[in-house]
Coordinates of C-alpha atoms in Angstrom, one line a residue:
X1 CA 18.0 57.0 16.1
X2 CA 14.5 57.8 14.8
X3 CA 12.8 54.5 13.9
X4 CA 11.6 51.7 16.2
X5 CA 13.0 48.3 15.3
X6 CA 12.6 46.1 18.4
X7 CA 9.9 47.8 20.4
X8 CA 9.2 46.6 23.9
X9 CA 6.0 46.7 25.9
X10 CA 6.8 49.8 27.9
X11 CA 7.6 51.9 24.8
X12 CA 4.5 50.9 22.9
X13 CA 2.2 52.2 25.6
X14 CA 4.1 55.5 25.8
X15 CA 4.2 56.1 22.1
X16 CA 0.5 55.9 21.8
X17 CA -0.1 58.7 24.4
X18 CA -0.8 62.3 23.7
X19 CA 2.4 64.3 23.4
X20 CA 1.9 66.4 26.6
X21 CA 4.8 66.4 29.1
X22 CA 2.1 65.8 31.8
X23 CA 1.0 62.5 30.3
X24 CA 4.6 61.4 29.9
X25 CA 5.1 62.1 33.5
X26 CA 2.0 60.1 34.4
X27 CA 3.3 57.1 32.5
X28 CA 6.6 57.2 34.3
X29 CA 4.9 57.4 37.7
X30 CA 2.8 54.4 36.6
X31 CA 5.9 52.3 35.8
X32 CA 5.8 49.9 38.7
X33 CA 9.2 49.5 40.3
X34 CA 7.5 47.2 42.8
X35 CA 7.1 44.4 40.2
X36 CA 8.8 41.1 40.7
X37 CA 12.5 41.7 40.2
X38 CA 14.9 39.6 38.0
X39 CA 18.1 40.2 36.1
X40 CA 17.9 41.2 32.5
X41 CA 21.5 39.7 31.8
X42 CA 24.2 39.1 34.2
X43 CA 27.9 39.3 33.3
X44 CA 30.3 40.3 36.0
X45 CA 33.8 41.5 35.2
X46 CA 36.6 43.0 37.2
X47 CA 36.0 44.9 40.5
X48 CA 36.2 48.7 40.4
X49 CA 38.9 50.6 42.2
X50 CA 36.2 53.0 43.3
X51 CA 33.7 50.2 44.0
X52 CA 30.8 51.9 42.5
X53 CA 27.7 50.1 43.8
X54 CA 25.5 51.3 40.9
X55 CA 25.4 53.1 37.6
X56 CA 22.7 55.5 36.4
X57 CA 22.7 56.3 32.8
X58 CA 20.9 59.1 30.8
X59 CA 21.2 59.1 27.0
X60 CA 19.9 58.2 23.6
X61 CA 20.2 55.2 21.3
X62 CA 23.9 55.0 21.8
X63 CA 23.2 53.7 25.3
X64 CA 19.6 52.5 25.2
X65 CA 19.2 49.0 26.7
X66 CA 15.4 48.6 26.4
X67 CA 13.7 52.0 26.9
X68 CA 12.8 52.1 23.3
X69 CA 14.6 49.1 21.8
X70 CA 17.6 47.0 22.4
X71 CA 20.3 47.3 19.8
X72 CA 22.7 44.6 20.7
X73 CA 25.5 45.2 23.2
X74 CA 25.9 49.0 23.6
X75 CA 28.9 50.8 25.4
X76 CA 26.9 51.1 28.7
X77 CA 26.8 47.3 29.0
X78 CA 30.6 47.1 28.5
X79 CA 31.1 49.8 31.1
X80 CA 28.9 48.0 33.6
X81 CA 30.9 44.8 32.9
X82 CA 34.2 46.6 33.5
X83 CA 32.9 47.8 36.9
X84 CA 31.9 44.4 37.8
X85 CA 28.1 45.2 37.7
X86 CA 25.3 43.5 35.9
X87 CA 24.0 45.1 32.7
X88 CA 21.6 48.1 33.4
X89 CA 17.9 47.4 33.2
X90 CA 15.9 50.0 31.3
X91 CA 13.7 52.1 33.6
X92 CA 10.8 51.9 31.1
X93 CA 11.0 48.1 30.9
X94 CA 10.6 47.6 34.6
X95 CA 8.8 44.3 34.5
X96 CA 11.3 41.6 35.5
X97 CA 14.0 44.2 35.8
X98 CA 16.6 44.6 38.5
X99 CA 17.6 48.0 39.8
X100 CA 19.8 46.9 42.6
X101 CA 22.9 48.2 40.8
X102 CA 21.4 51.1 38.8
X103 CA 19.0 51.9 36.1
X104 CA 19.1 53.1 32.5
X105 CA 16.9 56.1 31.6
X106 CA 18.3 56.3 28.0
X107 CA 15.8 55.9 25.1
X108 CA 16.5 55.9 21.3
X109 CA 15.8 59.2 19.7
X110 CA 16.3 61.3 23.0
X111 CA 17.6 64.9 22.8
X112 CA 18.9 67.3 25.4
X113 CA 16.3 69.9 24.4
X114 CA 12.6 69.3 25.2
X115 CA 10.9 67.9 22.1
X116 CA 8.4 70.1 20.2
X117 CA 5.5 68.7 18.1
X118 CA 7.5 68.8 14.8
X119 CA 10.5 66.8 16.3
X120 CA 8.0 64.4 18.0
X121 CA 6.1 63.8 14.6
X122 CA 9.5 63.0 13.0
X123 CA 9.9 60.1 15.3
X124 CA 12.2 61.5 18.0
X125 CA 11.6 60.4 21.5
X126 CA 9.6 62.5 23.9
X127 CA 11.9 61.3 26.8
X128 CA 14.3 64.3 26.5
X129 CA 17.0 64.7 29.2
X130 CA 14.9 66.8 31.5
X131 CA 12.2 63.9 31.4
X132 CA 15.0 61.4 32.1
X133 CA 15.9 63.5 35.1
X134 CA 12.2 63.5 36.2
X135 CA 12.4 59.7 36.0
X136 CA 15.3 59.4 38.2
X137 CA 13.8 61.8 40.7
X138 CA 10.7 59.7 40.9
X139 CA 12.8 56.5 41.1
X140 CA 14.8 57.9 44.0
X141 CA 11.8 59.1 45.8
X142 CA 10.1 55.7 45.6
X143 CA 13.2 53.9 46.8
X144 CA 13.1 56.3 49.9
X145 CA 9.5 55.5 50.5
X146 CA 10.2 51.8 50.2
X147 CA 12.8 51.9 52.9
X148 CA 10.7 54.2 55.0
X149 CA 7.4 52.2 55.0
X150 CA 8.5 48.6 54.4
X151 CA 10.1 46.4 57.0
X152 CA 10.3 43.4 54.8
X153 CA 13.7 42.9 53.4
X154 CA 12.4 40.5 50.7
X155 CA 10.5 43.5 49.1
X156 CA 13.8 45.5 48.9
X157 CA 15.5 42.7 46.8
X158 CA 16.3 44.1 43.4
X159 CA 16.5 47.7 44.6
X160 CA 19.5 49.9 45.5
X161 CA 20.5 50.7 49.1
X162 CA 19.8 54.3 50.0
X163 CA 23.6 55.1 50.1
X164 CA 24.1 53.9 46.6
X165 CA 22.8 57.2 45.0
X166 CA 25.8 59.2 46.4
X167 CA 28.3 56.5 45.6
X168 CA 27.1 55.6 42.1
X169 CA 28.6 56.6 38.8
X170 CA 26.3 58.8 36.7
X171 CA 26.9 58.6 32.9
X172 CA 25.5 61.1 30.4
X173 CA 25.7 60.1 26.7
X174 CA 23.4 62.5 24.8
X175 CA 23.5 65.3 22.3
X176 CA 23.8 63.7 18.9
X177 CA 20.0 63.9 18.2
X178 CA 19.9 67.6 18.9
X179 CA 22.4 68.1 16.1
X180 CA 20.8 65.5 13.8
X181 CA 17.3 67.2 14.3
X182 CA 18.8 70.5 13.6
X183 CA 20.4 69.3 10.4
X184 CA 17.0 67.9 9.3
X185 CA 14.9 70.9 10.0
X186 CA 17.2 74.0 9.9
X187 CA 20.6 75.2 8.6
X188 CA 24.0 74.3 9.9
X189 CA 24.3 77.9 11.0
X190 CA 21.1 77.7 13.1
X191 CA 22.4 74.5 14.6
X192 CA 25.6 76.2 15.6
X193 CA 23.7 79.1 17.3
X194 CA 21.6 76.7 19.3
X195 CA 24.5 75.0 20.9
X196 CA 24.9 77.3 23.9
X197 CA 21.3 76.8 24.9
X198 CA 21.7 73.0 24.5
X199 CA 24.8 73.0 26.7
X200 CA 23.1 75.2 29.3
X201 CA 20.2 72.8 29.5
X202 CA 22.7 70.0 30.0
X203 CA 24.4 71.8 32.8
X204 CA 21.0 72.3 34.6
X205 CA 20.5 68.6 34.6
X206 CA 24.0 67.9 36.1
X207 CA 23.3 70.5 38.8
X208 CA 20.0 68.8 39.6
X209 CA 21.6 65.4 39.9
X210 CA 24.3 66.9 42.1
X211 CA 21.5 68.3 44.4
X212 CA 20.2 64.8 44.7
X213 CA 23.5 63.5 45.8
X214 CA 25.3 62.6 42.6
X215 CA 29.0 63.1 42.9
X216 CA 30.7 61.0 40.2
X217 CA 29.9 61.9 36.5
X218 CA 31.3 60.3 33.3
X219 CA 30.2 62.6 30.4
X220 CA 30.4 61.4 26.8
X221 CA 30.7 64.0 24.0
X222 CA 29.0 63.5 20.7
X223 CA 30.6 61.3 17.9
X224 CA 31.4 62.2 14.4
X225 CA 27.8 62.5 13.1
X226 CA 29.0 63.3 9.6
X227 CA 30.6 59.8 9.4
X228 CA 27.3 58.0 10.0
X229 CA 26.4 56.1 6.7
X230 CA 22.9 57.6 7.1
X231 CA 24.4 61.1 7.0
X232 CA 26.5 60.3 4.0
X233 CA 23.5 58.8 2.1
X234 CA 21.4 61.8 2.8
X235 CA 24.1 64.3 1.8
X236 CA 25.4 63.7 -1.7
X237 CA 29.1 63.8 -1.8
X238 CA 31.1 66.6 -3.2
X239 CA 34.9 67.1 -2.8
X240 CA 34.4 70.3 -0.9
X241 CA 32.3 68.8 1.9
X242 CA 33.8 65.3 2.1
X243 CA 36.9 64.5 4.3
X244 CA 39.5 61.8 3.6
X245 CA 37.2 59.2 5.0
X246 CA 34.2 60.2 3.0
X247 CA 32.4 61.7 5.9
X248 CA 30.3 64.9 5.7
X249 CA 32.9 67.5 6.8
X250 CA 30.5 70.3 7.8
X251 CA 28.5 68.0 10.1
X252 CA 31.5 66.9 11.8
X253 CA 32.7 70.5 12.3
X254 CA 29.3 71.3 14.0
X255 CA 29.8 68.2 16.1
X256 CA 33.3 69.4 17.1
X257 CA 31.9 72.8 18.1
X258 CA 29.3 71.2 20.2
X259 CA 32.0 69.1 21.9
X260 CA 34.1 72.3 22.5
X261 CA 31.3 74.0 24.3
X262 CA 30.3 70.9 26.2
X263 CA 33.9 70.4 27.4
X264 CA 33.8 74.1 28.6
X265 CA 30.5 73.4 30.4
X266 CA 31.9 70.3 32.1
X267 CA 35.0 72.3 33.2
X268 CA 32.9 75.0 34.6
X269 CA 30.8 72.5 36.5
X270 CA 33.8 70.9 37.8
X271 CA 34.9 74.1 39.4
X272 CA 31.4 75.0 40.6
X273 CA 30.6 71.7 42.2
X274 CA 33.6 71.4 44.4
X275 CA 33.2 67.9 45.7
X276 CA 32.0 66.4 42.5
X277 CA 34.2 64.5 39.9
X278 CA 33.4 65.2 36.3
X279 CA 35.2 63.2 33.6
X280 CA 34.8 64.4 30.0
X281 CA 35.2 61.5 27.5
X282 CA 36.2 62.3 24.0
X283 CA 34.0 59.8 22.2
X284 CA 34.4 61.7 19.0
X285 CA 38.1 61.1 18.8
X286 CA 37.7 57.5 19.7
X287 CA 35.2 56.8 17.1
X288 CA 37.0 58.9 14.4
X289 CA 40.2 57.0 15.1
X290 CA 38.4 53.7 14.6
X291 CA 37.0 55.1 11.3
X292 CA 40.4 56.2 10.1
X293 CA 42.1 53.0 11.0
X294 CA 39.2 50.7 10.1
X295 CA 41.0 48.3 7.9
X296 CA 44.0 47.7 10.1
X297 CA 41.4 46.7 12.9
X298 CA 39.6 44.3 10.6
X299 CA 36.6 46.4 9.5
X300 CA 35.4 46.9 6.0
X301 CA 34.4 50.1 4.4
X302 CA 34.3 52.6 7.3
X303 CA 31.1 54.3 6.0
X304 CA 29.4 51.1 5.0
X305 CA 26.9 49.3 7.2
X306 CA 25.7 45.7 7.8
X307 CA 21.9 45.7 8.2
X308 CA 19.5 47.3 5.7
X309 CA 20.0 48.1 2.1
X310 CA 21.1 51.1 0.0
X311 CA 21.6 51.2 -3.8
X312 CA 18.6 51.1 -6.1
X313 CA 16.5 51.5 -3.0
X314 CA 17.0 52.3 0.7
X315 CA 15.3 50.0 3.3
X316 CA 15.8 50.3 7.1
X317 CA 17.3 47.4 9.0
X318 CA 14.6 44.7 9.7
X319 CA 11.9 46.5 7.7
X320 CA 9.9 45.4 4.7
X321 CA 8.7 47.6 1.8
X322 CA 7.6 47.6 -1.8
X323 CA 10.0 48.5 -4.6
X324 CA 8.6 48.4 -8.1
X325 CA 5.9 46.1 -7.0
X326 CA 8.3 43.6 -5.3
X327 CA 8.5 43.3 -1.5
X328 CA 12.1 43.9 -0.3
X329 CA 13.6 43.3 3.1
X330 CA 16.4 45.1 4.9
X331 CA 18.4 42.0 5.9
X332 CA 21.6 41.7 7.8
X333 CA 25.0 41.1 6.3
X334 CA 26.6 37.6 6.9
X335 CA 29.4 39.0 9.2
X336 CA 28.4 42.0 11.3
X337 CA 31.8 42.0 13.0
X338 CA 33.5 43.5 9.8
X339 CA 31.4 46.6 9.9
X340 CA 31.8 49.7 12.1
X341 CA 28.1 50.6 11.6
X342 CA 25.3 48.1 12.2
X343 CA 22.4 49.9 10.6
X344 CA 23.7 53.2 9.1
X345 CA 23.1 55.1 12.4
X346 CA 24.3 52.8 15.2
X347 CA 27.7 51.3 15.9
X348 CA 28.0 47.5 15.6
X349 CA 28.8 45.2 18.6
X350 CA 32.3 44.9 17.4
X351 CA 32.9 48.6 17.0
X352 CA 31.3 49.3 20.4
X353 CA 33.8 46.8 21.9
X354 CA 36.7 48.5 20.3
X355 CA 35.6 52.0 21.4
X356 CA 34.8 50.8 25.0
X357 CA 38.2 49.3 25.3
X358 CA 39.8 52.6 24.2
X359 CA 37.8 55.0 26.4
X360 CA 37.7 53.1 29.8
X361 CA 41.4 53.3 30.5
X362 CA 41.3 57.2 30.5
X363 CA 43.1 57.5 27.1
X364 CA 40.4 59.8 25.7
X365 CA 39.4 61.4 29.1
X366 CA 40.0 64.8 30.6
X367 CA 41.2 64.5 33.2
X368 CA 42.9 61.2 32.1
X369 CA 41.3 59.0 34.7
X370 CA 40.3 55.4 34.0
X371 CA 36.6 54.7 34.6
X372 CA 37.5 52.3 37.6
X373 CA 39.1 55.4 39.3
X374 CA 36.5 57.9 38.3
X375 CA 35.6 58.8 41.9
X376 CA 39.0 60.4 42.5
X377 CA 39.3 64.1 41.8
X378 CA 42.6 65.4 40.4
X379 CA 43.6 68.6 42.1
X380 CA 45.5 70.9 39.8

């Protein structure tokens, strides 16, 4: 969530810039979507009942596919596969990317709230949700220019048709880092009082996307942040603040309050944006169910993790460091498929597969619509 493990060329350039929002915008404009197009990874699945021609995703490391790093197969990849679409190319890694069926604006460490200097220095991404919206707006504008001024069909290969924007599925999976940053720099009560502002900022972005023609939204709430091994490590256990799974109870309570207010926001937007379809997806319940039932699904310690090391010393996954004069390395376990958490902060490939299978059929959605039918509005 905070640290960079597998940086890509687009991110390195960005991270070295000054922290002004203007310079971030300049970089995004400079990302050339007119480079040679080629697929990142193709894996087609079943066709969608709604036949979404594209998916546009905004989010953090839970759905990042190369904006900051690639952390294996994330849920957004599995969703694209379910819809019969290729995996989404990261907007910030546009060289050899293919945007014909959508784009991924998510970057690891992103927040809904704009990032201040303290949060930036702590390693969080400057690409907050409002910047991701700006990226989308610039992308759409340049696609419009491409079709307006170019008569060569070969140039348009790798880009979406103009009508894709109104027919696409828009996924938003963000908010966890707002809570995590709050826990790190303020009190839990201060985090709670900040939630209305966070959800209001979220609503503004949805409204802006709607103004740009977006009509189909698939909104993920935030997961049980108190069950992340990294949260447990940094919050010494006591019986009063640990639940039956060993998770940090108070952190999960804040996450549930954020989700309650987010759900209210989505309901309000659904009534306000009359011809839009907004599906609220309870990622929290899906993940907590997996953690509670970990052993019966073949997973080991639900709050253990595969890559990195904790014990006499803590070392991030894939990192090296000196401990008592000896170099140590945060290596991977022998069988990642037995762990829910990959590195203490992100879910493993196997866990993401289980979660994706249980959210895409509508079991954890309100209204309970499967993702393949997420263009159909239920009239109460």
